[in-house]
C-alpha atoms as one frame of an Amber mdcrd trajectory, in Angstrom:
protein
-240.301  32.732  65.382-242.073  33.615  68.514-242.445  30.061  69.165-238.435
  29.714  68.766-238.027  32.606  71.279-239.613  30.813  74.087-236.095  29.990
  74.973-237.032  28.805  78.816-234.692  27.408  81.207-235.609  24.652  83.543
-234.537  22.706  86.990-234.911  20.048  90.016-238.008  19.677  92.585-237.856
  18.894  96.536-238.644  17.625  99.662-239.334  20.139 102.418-236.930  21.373
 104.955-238.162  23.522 107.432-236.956  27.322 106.906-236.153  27.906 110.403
-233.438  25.884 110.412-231.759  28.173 107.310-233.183  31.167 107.881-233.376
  34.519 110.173-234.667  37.724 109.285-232.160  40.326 109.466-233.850  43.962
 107.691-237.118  44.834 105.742-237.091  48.270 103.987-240.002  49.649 101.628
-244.069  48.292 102.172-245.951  45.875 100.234-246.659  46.600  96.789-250.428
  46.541  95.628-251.846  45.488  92.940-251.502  48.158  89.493-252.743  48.478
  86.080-250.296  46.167  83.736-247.305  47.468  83.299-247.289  50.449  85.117
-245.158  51.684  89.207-245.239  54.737  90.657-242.447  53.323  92.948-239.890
  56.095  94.477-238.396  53.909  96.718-236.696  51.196  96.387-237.187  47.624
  98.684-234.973  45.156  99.822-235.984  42.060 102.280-232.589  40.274 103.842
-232.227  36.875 105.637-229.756  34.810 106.663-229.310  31.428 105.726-227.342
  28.596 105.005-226.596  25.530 102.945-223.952  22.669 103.462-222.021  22.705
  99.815-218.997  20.157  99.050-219.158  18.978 102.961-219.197  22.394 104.187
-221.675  24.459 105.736-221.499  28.241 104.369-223.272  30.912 105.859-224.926
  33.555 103.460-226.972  36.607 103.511-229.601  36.493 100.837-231.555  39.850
 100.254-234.858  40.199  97.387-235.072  43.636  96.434-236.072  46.109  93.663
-233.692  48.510  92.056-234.892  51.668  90.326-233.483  52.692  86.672-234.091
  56.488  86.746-233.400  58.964  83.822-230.505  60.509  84.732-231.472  64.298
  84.019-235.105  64.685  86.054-234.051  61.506  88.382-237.755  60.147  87.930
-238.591  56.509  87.612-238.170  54.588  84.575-238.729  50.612  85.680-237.505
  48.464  89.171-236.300  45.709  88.502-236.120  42.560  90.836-233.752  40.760
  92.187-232.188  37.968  94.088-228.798  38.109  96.032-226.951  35.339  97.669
-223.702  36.886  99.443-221.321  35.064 102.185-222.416  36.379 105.317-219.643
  38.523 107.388-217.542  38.484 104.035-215.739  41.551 104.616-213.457  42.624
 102.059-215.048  41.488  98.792-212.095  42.475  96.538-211.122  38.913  95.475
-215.080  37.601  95.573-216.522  36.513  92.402-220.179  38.018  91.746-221.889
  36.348  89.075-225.249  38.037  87.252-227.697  35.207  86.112-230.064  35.479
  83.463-233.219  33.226  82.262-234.260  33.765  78.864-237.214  33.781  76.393
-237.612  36.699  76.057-239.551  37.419  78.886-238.480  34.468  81.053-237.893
  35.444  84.931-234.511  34.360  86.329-236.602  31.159  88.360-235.148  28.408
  86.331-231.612  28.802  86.956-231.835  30.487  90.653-234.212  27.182  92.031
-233.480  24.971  89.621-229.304  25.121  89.342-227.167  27.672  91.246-229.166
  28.737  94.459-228.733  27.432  97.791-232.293  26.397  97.623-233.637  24.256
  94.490-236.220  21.994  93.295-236.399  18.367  93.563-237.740  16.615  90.677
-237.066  12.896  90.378-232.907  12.088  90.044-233.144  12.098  86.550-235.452
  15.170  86.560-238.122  13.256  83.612-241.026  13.661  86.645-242.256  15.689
  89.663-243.669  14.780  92.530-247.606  15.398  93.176-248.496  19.032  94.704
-247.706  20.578  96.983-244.072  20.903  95.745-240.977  21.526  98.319-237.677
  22.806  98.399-234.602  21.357  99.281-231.243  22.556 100.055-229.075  22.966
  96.866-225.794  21.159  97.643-224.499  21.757  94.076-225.342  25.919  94.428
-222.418  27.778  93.131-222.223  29.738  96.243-219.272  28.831  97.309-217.769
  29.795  94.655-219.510  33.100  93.772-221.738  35.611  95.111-225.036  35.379
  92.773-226.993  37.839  91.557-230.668  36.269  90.064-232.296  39.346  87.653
-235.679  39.343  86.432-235.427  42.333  82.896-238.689  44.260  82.966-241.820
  42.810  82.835-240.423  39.850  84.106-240.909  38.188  87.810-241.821  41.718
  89.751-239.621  44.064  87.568-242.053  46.441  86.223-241.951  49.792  83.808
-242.838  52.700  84.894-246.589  53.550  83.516-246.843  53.894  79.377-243.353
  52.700  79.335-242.710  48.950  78.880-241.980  49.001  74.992-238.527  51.308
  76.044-237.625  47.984  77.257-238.652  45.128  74.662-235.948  44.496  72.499
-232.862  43.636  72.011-231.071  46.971  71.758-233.661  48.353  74.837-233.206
  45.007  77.013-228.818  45.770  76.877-229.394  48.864  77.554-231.257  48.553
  80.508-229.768  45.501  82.239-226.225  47.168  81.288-227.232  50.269  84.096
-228.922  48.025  86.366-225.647  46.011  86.611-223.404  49.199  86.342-225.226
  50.439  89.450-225.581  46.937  91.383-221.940  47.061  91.122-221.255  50.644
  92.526-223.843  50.417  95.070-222.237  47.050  96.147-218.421  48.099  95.806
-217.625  44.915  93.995-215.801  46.724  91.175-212.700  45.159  92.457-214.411
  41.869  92.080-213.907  39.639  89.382-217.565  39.743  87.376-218.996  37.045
  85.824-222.223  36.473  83.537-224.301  33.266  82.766-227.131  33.333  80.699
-229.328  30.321  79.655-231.095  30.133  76.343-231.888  33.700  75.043-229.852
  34.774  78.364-226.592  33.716  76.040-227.436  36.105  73.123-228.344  38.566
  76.396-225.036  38.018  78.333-223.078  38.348  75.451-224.315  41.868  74.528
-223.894  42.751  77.542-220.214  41.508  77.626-219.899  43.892  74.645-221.415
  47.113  76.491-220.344  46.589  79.778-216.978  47.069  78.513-217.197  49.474
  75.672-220.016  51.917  77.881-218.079  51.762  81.009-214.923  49.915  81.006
-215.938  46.807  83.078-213.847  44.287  82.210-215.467  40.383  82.769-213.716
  37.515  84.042-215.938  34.625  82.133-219.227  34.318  80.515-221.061  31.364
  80.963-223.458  30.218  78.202-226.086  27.591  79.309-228.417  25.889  76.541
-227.508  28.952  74.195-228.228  30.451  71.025-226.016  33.419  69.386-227.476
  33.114  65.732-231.244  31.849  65.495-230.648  30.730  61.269-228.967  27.549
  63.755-232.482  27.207  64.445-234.942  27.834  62.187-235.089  26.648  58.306
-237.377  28.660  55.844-236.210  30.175  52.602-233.644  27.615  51.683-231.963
  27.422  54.522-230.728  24.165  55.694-228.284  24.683  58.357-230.876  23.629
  61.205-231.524  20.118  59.980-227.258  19.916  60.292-227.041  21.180  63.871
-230.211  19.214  65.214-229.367  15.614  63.696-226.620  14.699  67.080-229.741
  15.678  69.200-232.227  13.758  67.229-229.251  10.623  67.729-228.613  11.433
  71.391-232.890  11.495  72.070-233.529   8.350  69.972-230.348   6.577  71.978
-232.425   7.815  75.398-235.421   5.708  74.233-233.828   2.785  72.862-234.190
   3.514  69.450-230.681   2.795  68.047-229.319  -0.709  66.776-226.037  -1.847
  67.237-223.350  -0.201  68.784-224.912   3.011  68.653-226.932   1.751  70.867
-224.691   0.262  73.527-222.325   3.479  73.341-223.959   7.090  73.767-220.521
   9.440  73.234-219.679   7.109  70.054-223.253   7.344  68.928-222.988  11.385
  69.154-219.391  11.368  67.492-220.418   9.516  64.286-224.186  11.574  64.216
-221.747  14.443  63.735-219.525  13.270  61.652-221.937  11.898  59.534-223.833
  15.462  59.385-221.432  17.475  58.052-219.306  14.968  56.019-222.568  13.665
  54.201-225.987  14.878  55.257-224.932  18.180  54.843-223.729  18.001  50.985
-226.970  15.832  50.093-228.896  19.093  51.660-227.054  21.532  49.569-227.923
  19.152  46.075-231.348  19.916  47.297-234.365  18.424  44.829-231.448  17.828
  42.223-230.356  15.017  44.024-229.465  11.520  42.525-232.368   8.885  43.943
-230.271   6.472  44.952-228.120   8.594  46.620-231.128  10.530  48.256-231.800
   6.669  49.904-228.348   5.752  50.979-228.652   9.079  52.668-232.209   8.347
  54.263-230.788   4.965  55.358-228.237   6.550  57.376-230.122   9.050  58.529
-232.908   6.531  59.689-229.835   4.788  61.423-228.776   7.591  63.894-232.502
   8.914  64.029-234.911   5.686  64.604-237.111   7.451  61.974-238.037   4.848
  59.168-236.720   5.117  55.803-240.007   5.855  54.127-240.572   8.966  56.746
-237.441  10.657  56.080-238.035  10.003  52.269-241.304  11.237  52.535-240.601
  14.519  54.425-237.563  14.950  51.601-234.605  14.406  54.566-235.837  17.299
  56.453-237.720  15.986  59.341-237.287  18.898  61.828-237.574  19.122  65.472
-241.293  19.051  65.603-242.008  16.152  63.367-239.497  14.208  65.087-240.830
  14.854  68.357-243.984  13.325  67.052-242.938  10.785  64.687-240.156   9.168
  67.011-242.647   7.239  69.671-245.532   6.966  67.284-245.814   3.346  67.652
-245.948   4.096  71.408-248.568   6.384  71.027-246.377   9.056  72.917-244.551
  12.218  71.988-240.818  13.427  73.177-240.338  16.629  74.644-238.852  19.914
  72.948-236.966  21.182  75.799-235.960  17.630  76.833-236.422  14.797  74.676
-235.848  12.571  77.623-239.665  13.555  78.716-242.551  11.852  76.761-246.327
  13.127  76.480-249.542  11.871  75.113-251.317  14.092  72.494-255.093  13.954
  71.379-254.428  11.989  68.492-251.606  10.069  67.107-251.997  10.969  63.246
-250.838  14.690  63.440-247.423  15.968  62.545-246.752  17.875  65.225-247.305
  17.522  69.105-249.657  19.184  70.537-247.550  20.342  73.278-244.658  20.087
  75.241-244.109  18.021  78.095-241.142  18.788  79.115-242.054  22.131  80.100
-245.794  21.372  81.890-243.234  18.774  84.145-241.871  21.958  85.469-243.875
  25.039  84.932-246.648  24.491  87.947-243.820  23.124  90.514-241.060  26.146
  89.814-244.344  28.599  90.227-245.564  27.094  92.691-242.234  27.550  95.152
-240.982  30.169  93.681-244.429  31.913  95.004-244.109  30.545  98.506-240.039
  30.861  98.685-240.128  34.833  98.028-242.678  35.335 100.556-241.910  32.491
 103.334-238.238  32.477 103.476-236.711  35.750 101.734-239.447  37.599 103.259
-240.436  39.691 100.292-243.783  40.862  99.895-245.760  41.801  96.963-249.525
  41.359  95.730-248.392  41.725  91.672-247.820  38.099  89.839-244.702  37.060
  89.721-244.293  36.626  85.900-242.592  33.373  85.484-243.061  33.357  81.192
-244.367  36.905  80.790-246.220  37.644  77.588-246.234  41.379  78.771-242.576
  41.762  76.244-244.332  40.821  73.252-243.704  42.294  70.302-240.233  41.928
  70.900-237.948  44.709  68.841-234.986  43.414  67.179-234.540  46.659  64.848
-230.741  46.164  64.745-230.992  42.396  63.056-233.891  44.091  60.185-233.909
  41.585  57.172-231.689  39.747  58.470-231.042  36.861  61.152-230.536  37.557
  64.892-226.365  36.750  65.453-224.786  38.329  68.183-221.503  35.951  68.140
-219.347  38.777  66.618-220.610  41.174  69.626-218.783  38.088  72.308-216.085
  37.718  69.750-215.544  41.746  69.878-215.651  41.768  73.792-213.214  38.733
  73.796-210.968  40.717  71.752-210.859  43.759  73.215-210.594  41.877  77.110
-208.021  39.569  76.137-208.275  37.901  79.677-212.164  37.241  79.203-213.028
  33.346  78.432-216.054  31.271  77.478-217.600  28.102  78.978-220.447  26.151
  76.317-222.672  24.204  78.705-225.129  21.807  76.449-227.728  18.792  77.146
-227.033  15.892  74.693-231.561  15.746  74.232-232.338  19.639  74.362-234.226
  19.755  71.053-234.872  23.663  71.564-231.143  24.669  71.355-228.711  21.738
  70.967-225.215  21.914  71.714-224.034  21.594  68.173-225.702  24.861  67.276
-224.253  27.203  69.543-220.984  25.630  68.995-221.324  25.720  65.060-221.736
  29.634  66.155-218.522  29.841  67.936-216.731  28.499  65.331-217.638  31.013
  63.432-215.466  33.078  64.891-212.014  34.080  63.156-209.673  32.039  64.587
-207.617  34.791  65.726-204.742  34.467  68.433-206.696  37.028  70.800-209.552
  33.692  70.580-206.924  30.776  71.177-208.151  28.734  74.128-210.233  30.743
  76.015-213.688  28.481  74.817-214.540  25.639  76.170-217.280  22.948  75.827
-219.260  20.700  78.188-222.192  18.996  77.130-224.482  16.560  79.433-227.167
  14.207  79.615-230.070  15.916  79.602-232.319  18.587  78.065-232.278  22.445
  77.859-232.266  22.571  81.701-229.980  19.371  81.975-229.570  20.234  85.361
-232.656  18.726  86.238-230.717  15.778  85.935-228.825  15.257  89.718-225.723
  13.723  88.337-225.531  16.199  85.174-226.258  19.171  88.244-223.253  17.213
  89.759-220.950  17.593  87.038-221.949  20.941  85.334-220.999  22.000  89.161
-217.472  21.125  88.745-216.847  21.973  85.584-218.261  25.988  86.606-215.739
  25.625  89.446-213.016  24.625  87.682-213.440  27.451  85.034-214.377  30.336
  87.788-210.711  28.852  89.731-209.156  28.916  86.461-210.676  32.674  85.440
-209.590  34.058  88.492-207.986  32.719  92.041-210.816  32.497  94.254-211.502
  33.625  97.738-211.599  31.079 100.131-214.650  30.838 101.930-214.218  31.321
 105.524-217.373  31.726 107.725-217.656  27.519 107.486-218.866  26.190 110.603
């Protein structure tokens, strides 16, 4: 399970541009924080760094103020400390009124990933730059490059680290008030409450994207924001998402996973030429039959379970070996259920390589080749050392925010992770989006999915959302895009390209948005 909650999000690597040229310092308030026992601030004030920058988006060169800063969650009685949390705000510069100015709140996962993925890897005017297809990086030292697919101009964007992530911190003795599911809503529900007042953008339209355990995070939050203090979203984005982890795991009978993952296993083993046929020469009709083919047949062998007919148990394996590239013998032999891990390993065995969990598309080379599981992931050592790496040097350099404390990229500091509200049974939150949908009738849903994320794949999250009553309060306000790529497809330029437009289409659709006028 706490394997399965490592939920990351991912993103694109660079070649330098100086920072003059997009940045000026404009205010520092608050000094330097020190280094402090884990866990622990004595912070009374809070800190904010702003610069001006800018990045040429669509043709267009748009001016923005970006300001790092810590806000303080205080008890309300005694006012005293409870955590700061970090964060990251890209604004239009001279806006003025903000009324009709989308602000969107972005959230990483894990638990306990920092915001880093999507803010330098997808929506920030600054990003990573991997190779095009994002499968490689560079050698160190690792740049940045300007973002030309950043949703700012679109959206003002708010990047938040939840406590114990990035620099967000609890206040001494007081982390585990924040490590759970019930305690992470609560407190990213007042930090947004009072970013908003302190901002004046309740007259904005609000948005919320959330990438892997960020979706089961933004959709609670849909749910309190509106039920705690009446603020009514726009659209919530959900990026590589889970709602109900039984799409994930299988233990105790449960078969479901096997289901969801099989399109993913057919979209990875189409990546590395491991399809005959016309599944191999067509991708979309590949994915279309792997599905079809899933619940139509693979699912009802499943549900026979060891009471299965043998010769039906093979026509099913020799299907399955069709849309996996798994032999017949292996998928007899591990009784139809090869699972994400054993295909991972088994599906370049001959090649003495291993696929990726986050994205298949990425291949590694373990310490032996007879295991039946890799011994790591590749996909996420690609990224892990170049995101830290700028992420470290962008704070400081260009947003001009200082602080000795690590920047907790994956923080282990949230573990054990409460989920007292889901006790014997699975984690689901889809009813909690389904409730704020219904009681916000003008709040809609976009599904973003990579075709090889075998961490979350798209057919998972969207079995979830069909799970909800079809109800006329429901009735085409979710939509679905799914690209090539992994968890973090938009390490991929041209899926970064087109999950662009298809998040400005939906926030022009959601609401009329402001023009942006302080383009050179």
């Amino acid at each position: 399970m706490k394997l399965l909650l490592t939920l990351l999000t991912l993103s694109s690597l660079l070649t330098w541009n100086a920072p003059a040229e997009h940045h000026e310092k404009k205010e520092k308030t608050g000094q330097n924080r020190a280094e402090k026992p884990e866990g622990t601030t004595d912070k009374q004030e809070e800190e904010k760094s702003t610069t001006i920058g800018s990045v040429r988006i669509n043709g267009k060169t748009i001016k923005y103020e970006a300001s790092a800063g810590t806000l303080l969650l205080k008890t309300e009685k005694e006012d005293k400390t409870k955590a700061e949390v970090f964060y990251t705000l890209y604004e239009l510069a001279d806006a003025g009124d903000t009324s009709g100015r989308p602000i969107t709140f972005c959230f990483n996962g894990g638990p306990g990933s920092s915001s880093v993925w999507l803010h330098l890897g997808a929506l920030g005017p600054r990003r990573l730059k991997l190779s095009d297809d994002g499968t490689s990086s560079p050698p160190p030292p690792y740049r940045l490059v300007d973002n030309e697919f950043s949703l700012l101009d679109v959206s003002d964007l708010v990047f938040v680290d939840p406590v114990s992530t990035g620099y967000s911190r609890a206040e001494d003795s007081k982390p585990d008030e924040f490590h759970g599911y019930d305690e992470d809503i609560r407190s990213m529900t007042e930090f947004i409450r009072l970013f908003v007042t302190r901002h004046a953008r309740w007259d904005s339209p609000k948005y919320l994207l959330g990438e892997s355990y960020g979706a089961i995070r933004v959709s609670g939050l849909a749910e309190s924001l509106q039920s705690k203090h009446g603020m009514y979203l726009n659209g919530v984005t959900l990026l590589s998402g889970v709602l109900d982890f039984r799409t994930l795991v299988s233990h105790n009978g449960s078969d479901l996973m096997h289901v969801l993952y099989l399109p993913a296993y057919t979209a990875s083993a189409h990546y590395h030429g491991r399809l005959k046929g016309p599944l191999a020469a067509d991708l979309q009709r590949a994915m279309e039959e792997s599905e079809r083919f899933a619940f139509d047949e693979y699912m009802p062998a499943l549900l026979l379970g060891s009471s299965i007919d043998e010769t039906k148990k093979i026509e099913i394996a020799g299907k399955m070996a069709r849309f996996t590239g798994l032999s017949v013998d292996y998928l007899l032999a591990t009784h139809l259920k090869p699972g994400p891990s054993r295909f991972r390993k088994e599906l370049l065995r001959d090649a003495g390589m291993t696929a990726g969990r986050f994205d298949a598309r990425i291949v590694g080379i373990d310490s032996d080749n007879l295991g039946d599981r890799p011994d790591y992931d590749p996909s996420y050592t690609v990224i892990y050392g170049p995101f830290a790496s700028v992420l470290n040097s962008y704070v400081r350099e260009e947003l001009e925010f200082e602080s000795d404390i690590p920047y907790e990229i994956l923080s282990s500091r949230v573990h054990p992770w409460s989920y007292k509200p889901f006790i014997n049974r699975y984690v689901n939150v889809t009813e909690k989006l389904a409730n704020a949908m219904r009681t916000n009738v003008d709040l809609q849903v976009l599904v973003l999915g990579g075709y090889q994320d075998l961490a979350t794949p798209p057919a998972a999250i969207r079995y979830s959302m069909n799970q909800m009553p079809r109800l006329p309060e429901l009735d085409g306000r979710i939509e679905y895009r799914n690209y090539d790529g992994g968890h973090m497809m938009y390490t991929n330029i041209p899926s970064l390209d087109a999950m662009k437009g298809d998040l400005k289409a939906f926030y022009e659709r959601t609401k009329n948005v402001k023009s942006v006028d302080n383009e050179k």
